[in-house]
Coordinates of C-alpha atoms and ligand atoms in Angstrom, one line a residue:
M1 CA 12.6 22.1 -98.7
A2 CA 14.3 19.5 -96.9
G3 CA 15.2 16.5 -99.3
L4 CA 17.5 13.1 -99.6
R5 CA 20.0 13.4 -102.2
T6 CA 23.3 11.0 -102.7
E7 CA 26.5 11.4 -104.2
G8 CA 28.7 8.9 -104.9
N9 CA 29.0 5.2 -107.0
K10 CA 27.1 3.3 -104.0
P11 CA 23.5 2.3 -103.3
L12 CA 22.4 3.9 -100.3
D13 CA 22.3 0.6 -98.5
S14 CA 24.9 -1.5 -98.9
G15 CA 27.6 1.6 -98.8
R16 CA 26.7 3.6 -96.8
M17 CA 29.0 4.1 -94.7
N18 CA 31.6 5.4 -97.5
T19 CA 28.8 7.4 -99.9
M20 CA 28.5 11.1 -98.9
E21 CA 25.2 12.8 -98.6
S22 CA 23.7 16.3 -98.7
I23 CA 20.5 17.0 -97.3
Q24 CA 18.7 20.7 -97.5
G25 CA 17.0 22.1 -94.2
I26 CA 16.5 25.8 -93.1
P27 CA 19.2 27.8 -92.5
V28 CA 18.8 29.5 -89.1
S29 CA 22.3 30.5 -88.3
S30 CA 24.9 31.6 -90.3
G31 CA 28.3 30.3 -90.3
I32 CA 30.1 26.6 -92.0
A33 CA 31.2 24.2 -89.4
I34 CA 32.4 20.9 -90.3
G35 CA 33.2 18.1 -87.4
R36 CA 32.4 15.0 -86.0
A37 CA 28.5 14.3 -85.2
F38 CA 27.1 13.7 -82.3
V39 CA 24.1 12.3 -82.0
L40 CA 21.2 13.0 -79.6
D41 CA 18.1 11.4 -79.1
A42 CA 16.1 13.4 -77.4
V43 CA 12.3 14.4 -78.3
E44 CA 9.4 11.8 -76.4
R45 CA 8.0 9.3 -79.5
Y46 CA 10.4 10.1 -81.8
V47 CA 12.8 7.1 -81.9
P48 CA 15.0 7.1 -84.8
E49 CA 16.7 3.7 -85.3
R50 CA 20.6 3.5 -85.1
K51 CA 22.5 0.9 -85.7
I52 CA 25.3 -0.3 -83.6
P53 CA 28.3 -2.5 -83.7
L54 CA 28.4 -5.5 -82.8
E55 CA 30.4 -4.9 -80.4
A56 CA 28.3 -2.5 -78.5
V57 CA 25.2 -5.4 -78.0
E58 CA 26.4 -6.1 -74.6
A59 CA 26.6 -2.4 -73.1
E60 CA 22.9 -1.3 -75.1
L61 CA 21.4 -4.7 -73.7
K62 CA 22.4 -3.6 -70.2
R63 CA 20.7 0.1 -70.9
L64 CA 17.8 -1.7 -71.5
A65 CA 17.8 -3.9 -68.5
T66 CA 18.7 -0.9 -66.7
A67 CA 15.5 1.3 -68.4
I68 CA 12.8 -1.5 -66.8
N69 CA 14.3 -1.8 -63.6
G70 CA 14.1 1.5 -63.1
A71 CA 10.5 2.2 -64.5
L72 CA 9.3 -1.4 -62.4
D73 CA 10.8 0.0 -59.3
E74 CA 8.9 3.7 -60.5
L75 CA 5.5 1.5 -60.8
V76 CA 6.1 -0.2 -57.6
R77 CA 6.3 2.8 -55.6
L78 CA 3.4 4.6 -57.1
R79 CA 1.7 1.9 -57.2
D80 CA 2.2 1.6 -52.8
H81 CA 1.6 5.0 -52.7
T82 CA -1.8 4.9 -55.0
E83 CA -3.3 2.1 -51.9
Q84 CA -2.0 4.1 -49.7
E85 CA -3.9 6.9 -50.8
L86 CA -6.7 5.4 -53.0
G87 CA -7.3 2.1 -51.9
A88 CA -6.0 -1.4 -53.0
D89 CA -8.8 -1.6 -55.8
A90 CA -7.3 1.9 -57.5
A91 CA -4.1 0.5 -56.6
R92 CA -4.9 -3.0 -59.0
I93 CA -4.6 -0.5 -62.0
L94 CA -1.2 -0.6 -61.7
D95 CA -0.8 -4.6 -61.4
F96 CA -1.4 -4.9 -65.3
H97 CA 1.8 -2.4 -65.7
I98 CA 3.7 -3.9 -63.4
G99 CA 3.0 -7.6 -64.5
V100 CA 3.6 -6.2 -68.1
L101 CA 6.7 -5.5 -67.5
K102 CA 8.0 -8.2 -65.8
D103 CA 6.5 -10.4 -68.8
E104 CA 9.2 -12.4 -70.3
T105 CA 7.3 -12.7 -74.1
L106 CA 7.3 -8.6 -74.9
L107 CA 11.4 -8.8 -73.3
A108 CA 13.2 -11.6 -75.3
P109 CA 11.7 -9.5 -79.0
I110 CA 13.5 -6.6 -77.8
Q111 CA 16.1 -8.2 -76.5
D112 CA 17.0 -10.0 -80.0
R113 CA 16.0 -7.5 -82.1
I114 CA 18.9 -5.4 -80.2
R115 CA 21.1 -8.4 -80.5
N116 CA 20.7 -9.6 -84.2
G117 CA 19.1 -6.1 -85.8
L118 CA 22.1 -4.2 -84.1
V119 CA 19.7 -1.0 -83.4
N120 CA 19.8 1.0 -80.6
A121 CA 17.5 -0.7 -77.6
E122 CA 14.8 3.1 -78.1
R123 CA 13.9 1.6 -81.0
A124 CA 13.9 -1.6 -79.4
V125 CA 11.4 -0.5 -77.0
A126 CA 9.5 1.8 -79.1
E127 CA 9.0 -0.9 -81.9
R128 CA 7.8 -3.2 -80.0
F129 CA 5.4 -1.5 -77.4
E130 CA 3.6 0.0 -80.5
Q131 CA 3.0 -3.6 -82.4
L132 CA 1.8 -4.6 -78.7
A133 CA -0.5 -1.3 -78.5
Q134 CA -1.5 -2.7 -82.4
Q135 CA -2.4 -6.1 -81.0
F136 CA -4.2 -4.3 -78.1
R137 CA -6.3 -1.9 -80.5
A138 CA -7.3 -4.9 -82.7
M139 CA -9.1 -6.7 -80.1
S140 CA -12.9 -7.2 -79.6
S141 CA -13.8 -6.0 -76.1
T142 CA -13.7 -2.4 -75.4
V143 CA -11.7 -3.0 -72.6
L144 CA -9.2 -4.6 -73.9
R145 CA -8.6 -2.2 -76.4
Q146 CA -8.3 0.5 -73.8
K147 CA -4.8 -1.6 -72.4
A148 CA -3.3 0.0 -75.6
N149 CA -2.7 3.6 -73.6
D150 CA -1.7 1.5 -70.7
I151 CA 0.4 0.3 -72.9
I152 CA 1.5 3.7 -74.4
D153 CA 2.4 4.6 -71.1
L154 CA 4.7 2.0 -70.2
D155 CA 5.9 2.8 -73.4
R156 CA 6.5 6.3 -72.4
R157 CA 8.5 5.6 -68.7
V158 CA 11.1 3.5 -70.1
L159 CA 11.9 5.3 -73.4
G160 CA 12.2 8.4 -71.2
R161 CA 14.3 6.8 -68.6
L162 CA 16.4 5.0 -72.4
M163 CA 15.9 9.1 -73.9
G164 CA 16.5 11.0 -70.4
E165 CA 20.2 10.0 -70.8
S166 CA 20.4 12.2 -73.9
D167 CA 20.9 15.3 -71.1
D168 CA 23.4 13.9 -69.3
R169 CA 25.1 12.5 -72.3
L170 CA 25.3 16.1 -73.5
S171 CA 27.3 17.0 -70.5
E172 CA 29.7 14.1 -71.0
I173 CA 30.9 16.1 -74.9
D174 CA 34.4 16.5 -74.3
G175 CA 35.7 17.4 -78.1
A176 CA 34.5 19.6 -80.7
V177 CA 31.5 18.0 -82.5
I178 CA 28.6 18.8 -84.7
L179 CA 25.2 18.0 -82.3
V180 CA 23.0 16.7 -84.3
A181 CA 18.8 15.8 -82.9
H182 CA 15.9 15.2 -83.4
E183 CA 15.0 18.4 -81.9
L184 CA 16.6 19.6 -78.9
T185 CA 14.4 20.4 -76.1
P186 CA 14.4 24.3 -74.8
S187 CA 16.9 23.8 -71.8
Q188 CA 19.1 21.8 -73.4
A189 CA 19.3 24.2 -76.3
A190 CA 20.4 26.4 -73.0
S191 CA 22.8 24.3 -72.2
I192 CA 24.6 24.5 -74.9
D193 CA 28.0 24.8 -74.3
R194 CA 29.6 27.3 -77.6
S195 CA 33.3 25.9 -76.7
K196 CA 32.3 22.1 -77.0
I197 CA 29.3 22.9 -80.4
L198 CA 30.7 23.2 -83.6
G199 CA 27.4 23.5 -85.4
I200 CA 23.8 22.4 -84.1
A201 CA 22.1 20.2 -87.1
T202 CA 17.8 19.1 -86.4
D203 CA 15.2 17.2 -88.1
A204 CA 12.9 19.4 -86.6
G205 CA 12.4 23.4 -86.5
G206 CA 11.6 26.2 -88.2
R207 CA 13.7 30.0 -88.1
T208 CA 11.8 30.9 -84.7
S209 CA 11.9 27.9 -82.8
H210 CA 13.8 28.1 -79.9
T211 CA 16.8 26.4 -80.6
S212 CA 17.2 28.6 -83.7
I213 CA 17.2 31.7 -81.4
V214 CA 20.0 30.0 -79.2
A215 CA 22.1 29.1 -82.7
R216 CA 21.8 32.6 -83.2
A217 CA 22.8 34.3 -80.1
L218 CA 25.4 31.8 -79.0
E219 CA 26.9 32.3 -83.1
I220 CA 26.4 29.1 -83.7
P221 CA 25.8 28.0 -87.7
C222 CA 22.5 26.1 -87.3
V223 CA 20.8 24.2 -89.8
V224 CA 16.7 22.6 -88.7
G225 CA 14.2 20.9 -90.7
C226 CA 16.2 18.1 -91.9
H227 CA 13.5 15.8 -91.8
A228 CA 15.4 12.0 -91.7
L229 CA 18.4 14.0 -90.8
T230 CA 19.6 11.7 -87.7
S231 CA 18.5 8.5 -89.2
T232 CA 21.0 9.2 -92.1
I233 CA 24.3 9.8 -90.3
Q234 CA 26.2 7.5 -87.0
D235 CA 27.7 9.3 -83.8
G236 CA 31.0 10.2 -85.0
E237 CA 30.8 10.4 -88.3
Q238 CA 31.9 13.1 -90.5
I239 CA 29.0 16.2 -91.5
A240 CA 29.3 19.6 -92.8
V241 CA 26.8 22.3 -91.9
D242 CA 26.3 25.3 -94.3
G243 CA 24.2 27.8 -92.1
E244 CA 23.9 30.1 -95.2
S245 CA 22.6 27.9 -97.9
G246 CA 20.9 25.4 -95.6
T247 CA 23.1 22.2 -96.9
I248 CA 23.6 19.6 -95.0
L249 CA 27.1 17.2 -96.2
V250 CA 27.1 13.9 -94.9
R251 CA 30.0 12.3 -95.0
P252 CA 31.2 14.7 -97.0
V253 CA 33.9 13.8 -100.0
E254 CA 37.1 15.3 -99.5
S255 CA 36.7 17.9 -102.2
S256 CA 33.4 19.3 -100.6
I257 CA 35.4 20.1 -97.5
E258 CA 37.5 22.0 -98.9
A259 CA 35.2 23.7 -101.0
Y260 CA 33.0 24.3 -97.8
R261 CA 36.4 25.4 -96.1
G262 CA 37.0 28.2 -98.7
L263 CA 33.7 29.0 -97.9
Q264 CA 34.5 29.6 -93.7
I265 CA 37.2 31.7 -94.6
K266 CA 34.8 34.1 -96.8
Q267 CA 32.3 34.8 -94.9
S268 CA 34.8 35.4 -91.7
E269 CA 36.2 38.5 -93.3
R270 CA 32.8 39.4 -94.6
R271 CA 32.4 38.9 -90.3
A272 CA 35.1 40.7 -90.1
E273 CA 34.3 43.5 -91.6
L274 CA 30.9 43.9 -90.4
R275 CA 32.0 44.0 -87.0
S276 CA 34.5 46.8 -87.4
T277 CA 31.5 49.1 -88.1
A278 CA 30.4 48.7 -84.9
N279 CA 31.0 52.6 -84.0
L280 CA 29.1 53.7 -86.7
E281 CA 26.1 55.2 -86.2
P282 CA 22.9 54.0 -87.8
A283 CA 22.0 56.5 -89.2
T284 CA 20.3 56.9 -92.9
T285 CA 21.8 58.7 -94.9
D286 CA 19.6 62.0 -94.5
G287 CA 20.4 62.0 -90.6
T288 CA 17.8 60.0 -88.7
R289 CA 18.9 57.8 -86.5
V290 CA 17.3 54.0 -86.3
S291 CA 17.6 52.4 -82.7
L292 CA 19.4 48.8 -82.8
M293 CA 18.6 47.2 -79.3
G294 CA 20.1 43.0 -78.7
N295 CA 17.8 40.9 -78.0
I296 CA 19.7 38.3 -75.1
E297 CA 18.3 35.3 -73.2
F298 CA 21.5 35.3 -70.4
P299 CA 23.2 38.4 -68.8
E300 CA 26.7 37.7 -70.6
E301 CA 25.2 38.2 -73.8
V302 CA 25.5 42.1 -73.4
E303 CA 29.1 42.1 -73.8
T304 CA 28.3 41.0 -77.5
T305 CA 25.3 43.0 -77.8
I306 CA 28.2 46.0 -77.2
G307 CA 30.9 44.9 -78.9
Y308 CA 28.6 44.4 -81.8
G309 CA 27.5 48.2 -81.6
G310 CA 24.0 47.2 -80.0
D311 CA 22.1 50.6 -78.2
G312 CA 21.1 48.5 -75.1
V313 CA 19.0 45.7 -74.7
G314 CA 15.3 45.7 -76.5
L315 CA 14.4 42.0 -75.9
Y316 CA 15.6 40.0 -72.4
R317 CA 13.3 36.8 -72.5
T318 CA 14.1 35.7 -68.8
E319 CA 12.3 32.5 -69.2
F320 CA 15.4 30.7 -70.1
L321 CA 16.7 31.8 -66.7
W322 CA 14.2 28.8 -65.9
L323 CA 15.2 26.9 -68.7
T324 CA 19.0 26.7 -67.4
S325 CA 18.2 25.3 -63.6
G326 CA 14.8 23.5 -65.0
R327 CA 12.7 24.8 -61.6
T328 CA 11.2 28.4 -60.1
P329 CA 14.1 30.7 -60.0
T330 CA 14.4 32.6 -56.2
E331 CA 13.3 36.2 -56.5
D332 CA 16.7 36.4 -54.9
E333 CA 18.4 34.7 -57.6
Q334 CA 15.9 36.4 -60.3
F335 CA 17.5 39.9 -58.8
E336 CA 20.9 38.9 -58.5
E337 CA 20.4 38.2 -62.3
Y338 CA 18.3 41.4 -63.4
R339 CA 20.9 44.0 -61.9
K340 CA 23.7 42.5 -62.5
T341 CA 22.4 42.8 -66.7
L342 CA 21.5 46.0 -65.6
E343 CA 25.4 46.8 -64.5
L344 CA 26.9 45.0 -68.2
L345 CA 25.3 47.6 -69.7
D346 CA 26.4 50.8 -67.8
G347 CA 23.6 52.9 -67.7
R348 CA 21.8 51.6 -71.4
P349 CA 19.1 50.6 -71.3
L350 CA 16.9 48.0 -71.0
T351 CA 13.6 46.4 -71.7
I352 CA 12.7 43.2 -69.1
R353 CA 10.4 41.0 -70.4
T354 CA 8.3 38.7 -68.1
F355 CA 8.2 35.3 -68.7
D356 CA 7.2 33.7 -71.5
L357 CA 7.2 30.5 -70.7
G358 CA 4.8 28.1 -72.1
A359 CA 3.6 26.0 -75.3
D360 CA 6.9 24.4 -75.9
K361 CA 9.1 26.1 -73.2
Y362 CA 9.0 24.4 -70.1
T363 CA 5.6 23.5 -68.2
Q364 CA 3.5 21.1 -71.1
E365 CA 6.8 18.9 -69.7
Q366 CA 6.2 19.7 -66.2
S367 CA 1.9 18.8 -66.6
E368 CA 0.5 16.2 -65.4
E369 CA -2.2 16.5 -68.6
P370 CA -0.6 18.3 -71.0
E371 CA -2.3 20.7 -73.5
R372 CA -3.5 19.5 -76.2
N373 CA -3.0 22.5 -78.5
P374 CA -0.1 24.7 -75.9
F375 CA 0.4 26.9 -78.5
L376 CA -2.8 28.3 -78.4
G377 CA -2.9 27.8 -74.6
C378 CA -2.1 28.4 -71.1
R379 CA 1.5 30.5 -72.2
S380 CA 3.2 33.2 -70.8
I381 CA 1.1 36.1 -69.6
R382 CA -1.9 33.3 -69.4
Y383 CA 0.6 31.3 -67.8
C384 CA 1.8 34.0 -64.9
L385 CA -2.0 35.2 -64.2
Q386 CA -3.0 31.8 -63.5
N387 CA 0.1 31.0 -61.1
L388 CA 0.3 34.0 -59.6
P389 CA 3.0 33.9 -56.6
M390 CA 5.4 32.8 -59.2
F391 CA 4.7 35.9 -61.2
K392 CA 4.6 38.0 -58.3
T393 CA 7.9 36.7 -57.3
Q394 CA 9.3 37.7 -60.8
L395 CA 7.7 41.6 -60.5
R396 CA 9.1 41.6 -57.3
A397 CA 12.6 40.9 -58.5
I398 CA 12.3 43.5 -61.6
L399 CA 11.0 46.1 -59.2
R400 CA 14.3 46.0 -57.2
A401 CA 16.3 45.7 -59.8
S402 CA 15.0 49.0 -61.6
A403 CA 16.6 51.0 -58.7
F404 CA 20.1 49.6 -59.8
G405 CA 19.9 51.1 -63.9
R406 CA 17.6 52.2 -66.8
M407 CA 14.9 49.4 -67.4
K408 CA 11.8 49.6 -69.2
I409 CA 9.0 46.2 -68.3
M410 CA 6.9 44.3 -71.1
F411 CA 4.9 42.0 -70.8
P412 CA 4.3 39.0 -73.7
L413 CA 1.6 37.4 -75.6
V414 CA -1.0 40.0 -74.3
S415 CA -4.3 39.1 -75.9
T416 CA -7.4 41.4 -74.4
V417 CA -7.3 44.5 -72.5
M418 CA -8.7 43.2 -69.2
E419 CA -5.9 40.8 -69.7
L420 CA -3.4 43.5 -69.2
R421 CA -5.5 45.8 -66.6
Q422 CA -5.3 43.0 -64.6
T423 CA -1.7 42.2 -65.1
K424 CA -0.8 46.3 -64.0
M425 CA -2.8 46.2 -60.8
I426 CA -1.0 43.1 -59.9
L427 CA 2.1 45.2 -60.6
K428 CA 0.8 47.5 -58.1
D429 CA -0.1 45.4 -55.7
V430 CA 3.3 44.1 -55.9
C431 CA 4.8 48.2 -56.1
E432 CA 3.2 48.7 -52.8
E433 CA 4.1 45.8 -50.9
L434 CA 7.8 46.9 -51.8
D435 CA 7.1 50.3 -50.7
E436 CA 5.4 49.1 -46.8
E437 CA 8.5 47.1 -46.9
G438 CA 10.1 50.4 -48.0
I439 CA 12.6 48.0 -51.1
P440 CA 13.5 51.3 -53.8
Y441 CA 12.5 50.8 -56.6
D442 CA 12.3 52.4 -59.9
R443 CA 8.1 54.8 -59.6
N444 CA 8.9 55.6 -63.6
L445 CA 9.3 51.7 -64.5
E446 CA 7.9 52.4 -67.9
T447 CA 5.7 49.5 -68.5
G448 CA 4.9 47.9 -72.3
M449 CA 3.6 44.9 -74.1
M450 CA 4.1 42.8 -77.2
I451 CA 2.4 42.8 -79.7
E452 CA 2.7 39.5 -80.7
V453 CA -1.7 38.0 -81.6
P454 CA -3.2 39.3 -84.1
S455 CA -5.9 41.1 -81.7
A456 CA -4.3 43.0 -80.3
A457 CA -2.6 44.4 -83.4
L458 CA -6.7 45.1 -84.5
M459 CA -6.6 47.0 -81.4
A460 CA -3.8 48.9 -80.7
K461 CA -5.4 52.4 -80.7
T462 CA -7.1 50.6 -77.7
F463 CA -4.1 49.4 -76.0
A464 CA -1.9 52.6 -76.9
S465 CA -4.2 54.1 -73.9
E466 CA -2.8 51.5 -71.1
V467 CA 0.8 51.1 -72.1
S468 CA 3.9 53.6 -72.5
F469 CA 5.8 51.0 -75.4
F470 CA 4.8 48.5 -77.8
S471 CA 7.3 45.9 -79.2
I472 CA 6.2 43.9 -82.6
G473 CA 6.6 40.7 -81.7
T474 CA 7.0 39.2 -85.6
N475 CA 7.6 35.6 -85.1
D476 CA 4.8 34.6 -82.6
L477 CA 2.5 37.3 -84.8
I478 CA 3.7 35.6 -88.4
Q479 CA 2.2 32.7 -86.5
Y480 CA -0.8 33.6 -85.4
T481 CA -1.3 35.4 -88.6
L482 CA -1.0 32.4 -90.8
A483 CA -1.9 29.9 -89.0
V484 CA 1.7 28.3 -89.2
D485 CA 3.4 26.1 -86.6
R486 CA 6.4 29.3 -86.3
G487 CA 8.4 24.9 -85.5
N488 CA 7.5 23.0 -87.5
E489 CA 9.4 22.6 -90.4
R490 CA 6.2 20.3 -92.5
V491 CA 5.0 24.5 -93.3
A492 CA 8.1 26.4 -93.0
S493 CA 7.6 28.1 -96.5
L494 CA 4.3 28.8 -95.2
Y495 CA 6.1 30.9 -92.3
T496 CA 7.0 34.1 -93.5
G497 CA 7.2 37.9 -91.8
A498 CA 6.6 39.1 -96.3
H499 CA 3.1 37.7 -96.1
P500 CA 1.0 41.4 -97.0
A501 CA -1.6 40.8 -94.0
V502 CA 1.6 40.5 -91.4
I503 CA 2.3 43.6 -92.6
Q504 CA -0.6 45.3 -92.7
L505 CA -0.9 44.7 -89.0
I506 CA 2.6 46.2 -88.7
K507 CA 2.0 49.3 -90.4
N508 CA -2.0 49.5 -88.1
V509 CA 0.5 49.1 -84.5
V510 CA 2.4 51.8 -85.7
R511 CA 0.0 54.1 -87.3
A512 CA -1.5 53.8 -84.0
A513 CA 1.2 53.7 -81.9
R514 CA 2.3 57.5 -84.0
R515 CA -1.5 58.7 -82.8
R516 CA -1.2 58.6 -79.1
S517 CA 2.5 59.1 -79.2
V518 CA 3.3 55.6 -77.8
D519 CA 7.0 54.5 -78.6
V520 CA 7.1 51.4 -81.1
S521 CA 9.9 48.7 -81.6
L522 CA 9.8 45.0 -83.1
C523 CA 12.0 42.7 -81.9
G524 CA 10.4 39.9 -83.9
E525 CA 13.6 37.9 -86.1
I526 CA 12.7 39.8 -88.9
A527 CA 14.0 42.9 -87.3
A528 CA 17.5 40.8 -87.8
E529 CA 17.0 40.3 -91.8
P530 CA 18.4 43.4 -93.6
M531 CA 15.9 42.6 -96.3
Y532 CA 13.4 43.5 -94.3
T533 CA 15.1 47.4 -92.5
M534 CA 13.8 49.4 -95.8
L535 CA 10.1 48.5 -95.5
L536 CA 10.0 48.4 -91.6
I537 CA 11.6 51.8 -91.8
G538 CA 9.3 53.0 -94.6
L539 CA 6.4 52.1 -92.0
G540 CA 7.8 54.1 -89.4
I541 CA 9.3 51.9 -87.3
R542 CA 12.4 53.9 -85.1
T543 CA 13.6 51.1 -82.7
L544 CA 14.4 47.5 -83.9
S545 CA 16.0 45.0 -82.0
L546 CA 17.8 41.7 -82.9
V547 CA 20.3 39.7 -82.4
P548 CA 23.6 41.3 -81.7
S549 CA 24.9 39.2 -84.2
Q550 CA 23.0 40.8 -86.9
I551 CA 23.2 44.3 -85.9
P552 CA 26.3 45.2 -88.0
A553 CA 24.9 43.6 -91.7
V554 CA 21.1 45.8 -90.7
K555 CA 23.4 49.2 -89.7
Q556 CA 24.8 48.6 -93.2
V557 CA 21.3 49.2 -94.9
I558 CA 20.3 51.9 -92.3
R559 CA 23.6 53.9 -93.4
S560 CA 23.7 52.9 -97.0
V561 CA 19.6 53.8 -97.7
D562 CA 17.2 58.1 -97.0
I563 CA 13.5 57.8 -95.4
E564 CA 12.4 58.7 -98.6
R565 CA 13.8 55.7 -100.1
C566 CA 12.5 53.6 -97.7
E567 CA 8.8 55.2 -98.0
R568 CA 8.4 54.4 -100.8
V569 CA 9.4 51.1 -100.6
A570 CA 6.7 50.5 -98.0
R571 CA 3.8 52.2 -100.0
K572 CA 5.2 49.9 -102.7
V573 CA 4.8 46.9 -100.8
G574 CA 1.4 47.7 -99.8
T575 CA -0.1 47.3 -103.1
F576 CA 0.9 44.3 -103.6
D577 CA -0.8 40.2 -102.3
S578 CA 1.6 37.7 -102.4
E579 CA 4.1 37.4 -100.5
R580 CA 6.3 36.2 -103.5
Q581 CA 5.8 39.8 -105.0
V582 CA 6.8 41.5 -101.8
I583 CA 10.4 39.1 -101.2
N584 CA 11.3 39.7 -104.9
Y585 CA 10.5 43.0 -104.8
L586 CA 13.0 43.6 -101.0
R587 CA 15.4 41.5 -102.5
T588 CA 15.7 43.4 -105.3
E589 CA 15.7 46.6 -103.5
L590 CA 18.2 45.8 -101.1
R591 CA 20.6 44.8 -104.0
K592 CA 20.6 48.9 -105.4
V593 CA 21.6 49.7 -102.0
S594 CA 24.1 47.0 -100.7
P595 CA 24.3 44.3 -102.5
E596 CA 26.6 42.4 -99.7
S597 CA 23.9 42.1 -97.2
L598 CA 22.1 40.1 -99.2
I599 CA 24.3 37.3 -98.4
D600 CA 23.2 37.9 -94.8
S601 CA 19.0 37.6 -95.4
A602 CA 19.3 34.9 -97.7
S603 CA 16.9 32.2 -95.6
G604 CA 14.3 35.0 -95.8
T605 CA 11.5 34.8 -93.4
Ligands
PEP701 C1 8.3 37.3 -81.3 O1 7.2 36.5 -80.6 O2 8.7 37.6 -81.7 C2 9.0 37.8 -79.8 C3 10.3 38.5 -80.1 O3 9.6 36.6 -78.7 P1 9.9 35.1 -79.3 O4 11.2 35.1 -79.9 O5 10.3 34.3 -77.2 O6 8.3 34.2 -79.2
MG702 MG1 6.5 35.8 -78.4

């Protein structure tokens, strides 16, 4: 896992500026990037310390004043509004907040810390507010102790203003840089401009967190889970990101840069070689075809999918439409996006997934009261069922677009049969509405569900009589089966699709689907890892949906094996009781049939 190593002959603190440091993170999108770091502070409550040069002090103090004044204006407006709505007594609560922000004894130490400590305003604010909250927490009176929460609220208001600037900063990037952040929000990830971002490195995150998915989709070298990277590097310093091994070099020395450039050339040669196989059939040596589809977040990725030889789109993550706009898209806006996607596919199939909002995507930032366990909370289909007007709008847009090509609809995170039935009823209602309005749609639209919760995998037999296809979402299935947050770098080593429990669930789903003649595909990130290809085929899966750039690598494995070998691999894997055994065995088998593929699965989810 991630750690910090120092190379060079000067100690970290005194000679940092000249010292190369090597940090190990989790490799999530292959390729090598070398360039200037653009450090973005974006995540609420995580406040890295950055040293600022003496000449930047005045600007930093100005930022601080702007943030405090902005927060004050907001509080005064809120107090006036509260007074109108709830009366003077209720409004008085906010006078405490206003009083604290106007208090010179609060501000002076923050200004001092910026001036004398030469730290960024965010850090100085966070330190001071934490100190103040601690003072309140230590008081004997309960009333005063509770004031600590008010201080935290104030801290967020001011920090929110200081850090909210990071979105704007992102849009101000002028040259090609390597984006360094604690973690990117989904909307930041979704708005990344490929032409300006050479690579990405974050402190937090796991292989299937949204930043990783977007980085892979955009083919940007990316390493996540680097822990303290943001406090190790300064804006503008040189950095090298190796998305294959997960190594980050901060302030690399010339010889390391040269070595990385050599690797860069080798990797692009391998990619060009794989790309040239786009037109070859994804069939095993004994002639069984395995359909390879693309996972996309934006219509523009259809072109990449086709370019890499994809048969169509097996997963369209429509929620990215929200994440890029930061608001609810209208019915017509959605309709246009879906229709455009079908048009670009030019007769190839599209599986469109209804909004998978919630958890880390969108709803928490909008909510007055964030959920305690958002991944176990109101996300995906649950969120849609609690927000029916929004859900119906999306269903209308999808149905209208269905008249323009080959489309299937699929629902995410279904965990109970009643939930699925309710969803189908709503879909039926929307169909009736369109009938009444005389609006055309595909009356034979196939309806499917994602299997990404253990309850759905275990009850696959029951669900199979309710839908016409399953798509196994291992990204979530792994996290819910193993109780490992998919985006948490601290438990990333526990997150693996090679766990026998996960494999058994996949097996159960495939068996139930086959018995009821229901189509089954797999669209989690393991579909993109050559290490798993033989196993998945051996388990009976004949459709994989994956990040487009990995289609050639997976196809290479498919074309090197026959079904019998794959089934033998699956049987053998079924005898193991630990993920380590499974991983070792799968890697050994892969080496036998396609040694060059091992580099593509070096990261092994
Ligand atoms: C999954 O969970 O495997 C999946 C494909 O969906 P997402 O990654 O969008 O949650
Ligand atoms: Mg999922």
